[in-house]
Amino acid sequence: MDSARRQLYLRRLGLATWRLREDGDVNDIAPEPVSGSSEPLASSVQAAPDPVAESPVADLQAKVVVVQPAVHRVIPTDWGGLRAAVADCTACKLCETRRSTVFGVGSEHAPLMVIGEGPGQEEDARGEPFVGAAGRLLDQMLKTIGRSRTQASDAQAVFIANVVKCRPPGNRDPQVDEVEACRPYLDRQIELVQPKLIVALGRVAAQRLLATDAPLSRLRGKQHFYGANKIPVFVTYHPAYLLRSPGEKAKSWQDLKHIHRQLAELV
């Protein structure tokens, strides 16, 4: 690059001088403002003529993303406070498109906790997890092992939740940053419920819950553990998948029998 063109770029970026940085040299990290100029860097770049705006340097400036610092959140330790915190949460972009948050449903002292990936359209409308066709199938599955989200007896009850509390647009998979923003709520729910067994429904819930990228075929049917308390985790098919692939229901029935036996041993 010729000297005149380099100087033009430097002026547009608010730099008076430029030199190669040497190891350990930190004096050139902060740019020195151009004499007589009080405009911020962003204003200088925006005011550039078209030839400079189309230059590689200007293109690099356009791609800079401002990342907001993480805000420390205090997660309530009681059910009422936790519900209120979830209802008002704006920790990730899912809050911009949700109709309602989906906290969870069932007994707060259930020995069995069932965790899915995220709310769908019907769940978003009603504020309750698993209320569509997949939810009805889940209720039937739980009924076969004597469990119910409305069970009066805690010993036979279940608590149902998701790894994210807001619906991802278009029912897409929740993204990693969304899951991490919601994880403190799920961790607190698990801490309050103190389940004897967690059942993860489907690949996404299992991967996010267990912090792994292993496929469902490797996760299903094996013993996993969650958290410092080493709560047993069993992975099985998501009811929505079973509706699309009814031929897998026989395997799901085997999983349900395993869950029933394991609960009998743990409770």
PDB file of N, CA and C in Angstrom, residues 92-125:
ATOM      1  N   CYS A  92     -31.712 -13.350  27.470  1.00  0.00           N
ATOM      2  CA  CYS A  92     -31.302 -13.726  26.115  1.00  0.00           C
ATOM      3  C   CYS A  92     -32.341 -13.225  25.123  1.00  0.00           C
ATOM      4  N   LYS A  93     -32.051 -13.379  23.843  1.00  0.00           N
ATOM      5  CA  LYS A  93     -32.896 -12.813  22.798  1.00  0.00           C
ATOM      6  C   LYS A  93     -34.246 -13.490  22.660  1.00  0.00           C
ATOM      7  N   LEU A  94     -34.453 -14.649  23.276  1.00  0.00           N
ATOM      8  CA  LEU A  94     -35.747 -15.324  23.171  1.00  0.00           C
ATOM      9  C   LEU A  94     -36.865 -14.508  23.813  1.00  0.00           C
ATOM     10  N   CYS A  95     -36.513 -13.618  24.730  1.00  0.00           N
ATOM     11  CA  CYS A  95     -37.542 -12.801  25.375  1.00  0.00           C
ATOM     12  C   CYS A  95     -38.228 -11.869  24.383  1.00  0.00           C
ATOM     13  N   GLU A  96     -37.565 -11.588  23.253  1.00  0.00           N
ATOM     14  CA  GLU A  96     -38.101 -10.641  22.282  1.00  0.00           C
ATOM     15  C   GLU A  96     -39.246 -11.221  21.466  1.00  0.00           C
ATOM     16  N   THR A  97     -39.343 -12.539  21.377  1.00  0.00           N
ATOM     17  CA  THR A  97     -40.349 -13.160  20.514  1.00  0.00           C
ATOM     18  C   THR A  97     -41.348 -14.036  21.258  1.00  0.00           C
ATOM     19  N   ARG A  98     -41.171 -14.227  22.542  1.00  0.00           N
ATOM     20  CA  ARG A  98     -42.074 -15.102  23.290  1.00  0.00           C
ATOM     21  C   ARG A  98     -43.420 -14.419  23.522  1.00  0.00           C
ATOM     22  N   ARG A  99     -44.448 -15.248  23.708  1.00  0.00           N
ATOM     23  CA  ARG A  99     -45.737 -14.767  24.188  1.00  0.00           C
ATOM     24  C   ARG A  99     -45.822 -14.913  25.699  1.00  0.00           C
ATOM     25  N   SER A 100     -45.240 -15.987  26.198  1.00  0.00           N
ATOM     26  CA  SER A 100     -45.207 -16.209  27.641  1.00  0.00           C
ATOM     27  C   SER A 100     -44.022 -17.096  27.969  1.00  0.00           C
ATOM     28  N   THR A 101     -43.567 -17.020  29.201  1.00  0.00           N
ATOM     29  CA  THR A 101     -42.541 -17.947  29.662  1.00  0.00           C
ATOM     30  C   THR A 101     -43.212 -19.255  30.081  1.00  0.00           C
ATOM     31  N   VAL A 102     -42.454 -20.338  29.997  1.00  0.00           N
ATOM     32  CA  VAL A 102     -42.977 -21.664  30.356  1.00  0.00           C
ATOM     33  C   VAL A 102     -42.108 -22.194  31.484  1.00  0.00           C
ATOM     34  N   PHE A 103     -42.563 -22.005  32.690  1.00  0.00           N
ATOM     35  CA  PHE A 103     -41.760 -22.292  33.873  1.00  0.00           C
ATOM     36  C   PHE A 103     -41.609 -23.781  34.112  1.00  0.00           C
ATOM     37  N   GLY A 104     -42.707 -24.512  34.108  1.00  0.00           N
ATOM     38  CA  GLY A 104     -42.706 -25.938  34.438  1.00  0.00           C
ATOM     39  C   GLY A 104     -43.989 -26.276  35.166  1.00  0.00           C
ATOM     40  N   VAL A 105     -44.256 -27.562  35.322  1.00  0.00           N
ATOM     41  CA  VAL A 105     -45.514 -27.981  35.931  1.00  0.00           C
ATOM     42  C   VAL A 105     -45.308 -29.303  36.657  1.00  0.00           C
ATOM     43  N   GLY A 106     -46.077 -29.510  37.709  1.00  0.00           N
ATOM     44  CA  GLY A 106     -46.010 -30.769  38.447  1.00  0.00           C
ATOM     45  C   GLY A 106     -45.702 -30.536  39.912  1.00  0.00           C
ATOM     46  N   SER A 107     -45.454 -31.629  40.615  1.00  0.00           N
ATOM     47  CA  SER A 107     -45.166 -31.557  42.033  1.00  0.00           C
ATOM     48  C   SER A 107     -43.770 -30.992  42.274  1.00  0.00           C
ATOM     49  N   GLU A 108     -43.667 -30.086  43.228  1.00  0.00           N
ATOM     50  CA  GLU A 108     -42.389 -29.464  43.561  1.00  0.00           C
ATOM     51  C   GLU A 108     -41.506 -30.386  44.396  1.00  0.00           C
ATOM     52  N   HIS A 109     -42.015 -31.579  44.719  1.00  0.00           N
ATOM     53  CA  HIS A 109     -41.226 -32.556  45.486  1.00  0.00           C
ATOM     54  C   HIS A 109     -41.250 -33.922  44.797  1.00  0.00           C
ATOM     55  N   ALA A 110     -41.403 -33.925  43.488  1.00  0.00           N
ATOM     56  CA  ALA A 110     -41.532 -35.174  42.742  1.00  0.00           C
ATOM     57  C   ALA A 110     -40.207 -35.938  42.706  1.00  0.00           C
ATOM     58  N   PRO A 111     -40.236 -37.242  42.824  1.00  0.00           N
ATOM     59  CA  PRO A 111     -39.009 -38.028  42.699  1.00  0.00           C
ATOM     60  C   PRO A 111     -38.514 -38.122  41.258  1.00  0.00           C
ATOM     61  N   LEU A 112     -39.421 -37.857  40.304  1.00  0.00           N
ATOM     62  CA  LEU A 112     -39.066 -37.936  38.883  1.00  0.00           C
ATOM     63  C   LEU A 112     -39.183 -36.549  38.254  1.00  0.00           C
ATOM     64  N   MET A 113     -38.133 -36.136  37.563  1.00  0.00           N
ATOM     65  CA  MET A 113     -38.143 -34.872  36.837  1.00  0.00           C
ATOM     66  C   MET A 113     -37.898 -35.154  35.365  1.00  0.00           C
ATOM     67  N   VAL A 114     -38.796 -34.671  34.515  1.00  0.00           N
ATOM     68  CA  VAL A 114     -38.705 -34.871  33.071  1.00  0.00           C
ATOM     69  C   VAL A 114     -38.342 -33.544  32.423  1.00  0.00           C
ATOM     70  N   ILE A 115     -37.309 -33.547  31.584  1.00  0.00           N
ATOM     71  CA  ILE A 115     -36.801 -32.302  30.996  1.00  0.00           C
ATOM     72  C   ILE A 115     -36.772 -32.411  29.482  1.00  0.00           C
ATOM     73  N   GLY A 116     -37.447 -31.471  28.816  1.00  0.00           N
ATOM     74  CA  GLY A 116     -37.430 -31.374  27.363  1.00  0.00           C
ATOM     75  C   GLY A 116     -36.535 -30.226  26.916  1.00  0.00           C
ATOM     76  N   GLU A 117     -36.576 -29.940  25.620  1.00  0.00           N
ATOM     77  CA  GLU A 117     -35.652 -28.927  25.102  1.00  0.00           C
ATOM     78  C   GLU A 117     -36.192 -27.510  25.231  1.00  0.00           C
ATOM     79  N   GLY A 118     -37.434 -27.270  24.802  1.00  0.00           N
ATOM     80  CA  GLY A 118     -37.986 -25.923  24.860  1.00  0.00           C
ATOM     81  C   GLY A 118     -39.444 -25.910  24.465  1.00  0.00           C
ATOM     82  N   PRO A 119     -40.154 -24.833  24.792  1.00  0.00           N
ATOM     83  CA  PRO A 119     -41.577 -24.750  24.467  1.00  0.00           C
ATOM     84  C   PRO A 119     -41.814 -24.666  22.963  1.00  0.00           C
ATOM     85  N   GLY A 120     -42.976 -25.214  22.541  1.00  0.00           N
ATOM     86  CA  GLY A 120     -43.425 -25.052  21.169  1.00  0.00           C
ATOM     87  C   GLY A 120     -44.492 -23.974  21.100  1.00  0.00           C
ATOM     88  N   GLN A 121     -45.202 -23.927  19.982  1.00  0.00           N
ATOM     89  CA  GLN A 121     -46.194 -22.872  19.766  1.00  0.00           C
ATOM     90  C   GLN A 121     -47.328 -22.939  20.789  1.00  0.00           C
ATOM     91  N   GLU A 122     -47.856 -24.140  21.024  1.00  0.00           N
ATOM     92  CA  GLU A 122     -48.965 -24.269  21.973  1.00  0.00           C
ATOM     93  C   GLU A 122     -48.504 -23.998  23.397  1.00  0.00           C
ATOM     94  N   GLU A 123     -47.299 -24.447  23.728  1.00  0.00           N
ATOM     95  CA  GLU A 123     -46.766 -24.198  25.055  1.00  0.00           C
ATOM     96  C   GLU A 123     -46.544 -22.702  25.283  1.00  0.00           C
ATOM     97  N   ASP A 124     -46.064 -22.024  24.250  1.00  0.00           N
ATOM     98  CA  ASP A 124     -45.840 -20.581  24.332  1.00  0.00           C
ATOM     99  C   ASP A 124     -47.155 -19.837  24.554  1.00  0.00           C
ATOM    100  N   ALA A 125     -48.227 -20.337  23.946  1.00  0.00           N
ATOM    101  CA  ALA A 125     -49.529 -19.693  24.087  1.00  0.00           C
ATOM    102  C   ALA A 125     -50.134 -19.924  25.462  1.00  0.00           C
TER     103      ALA A 125
END
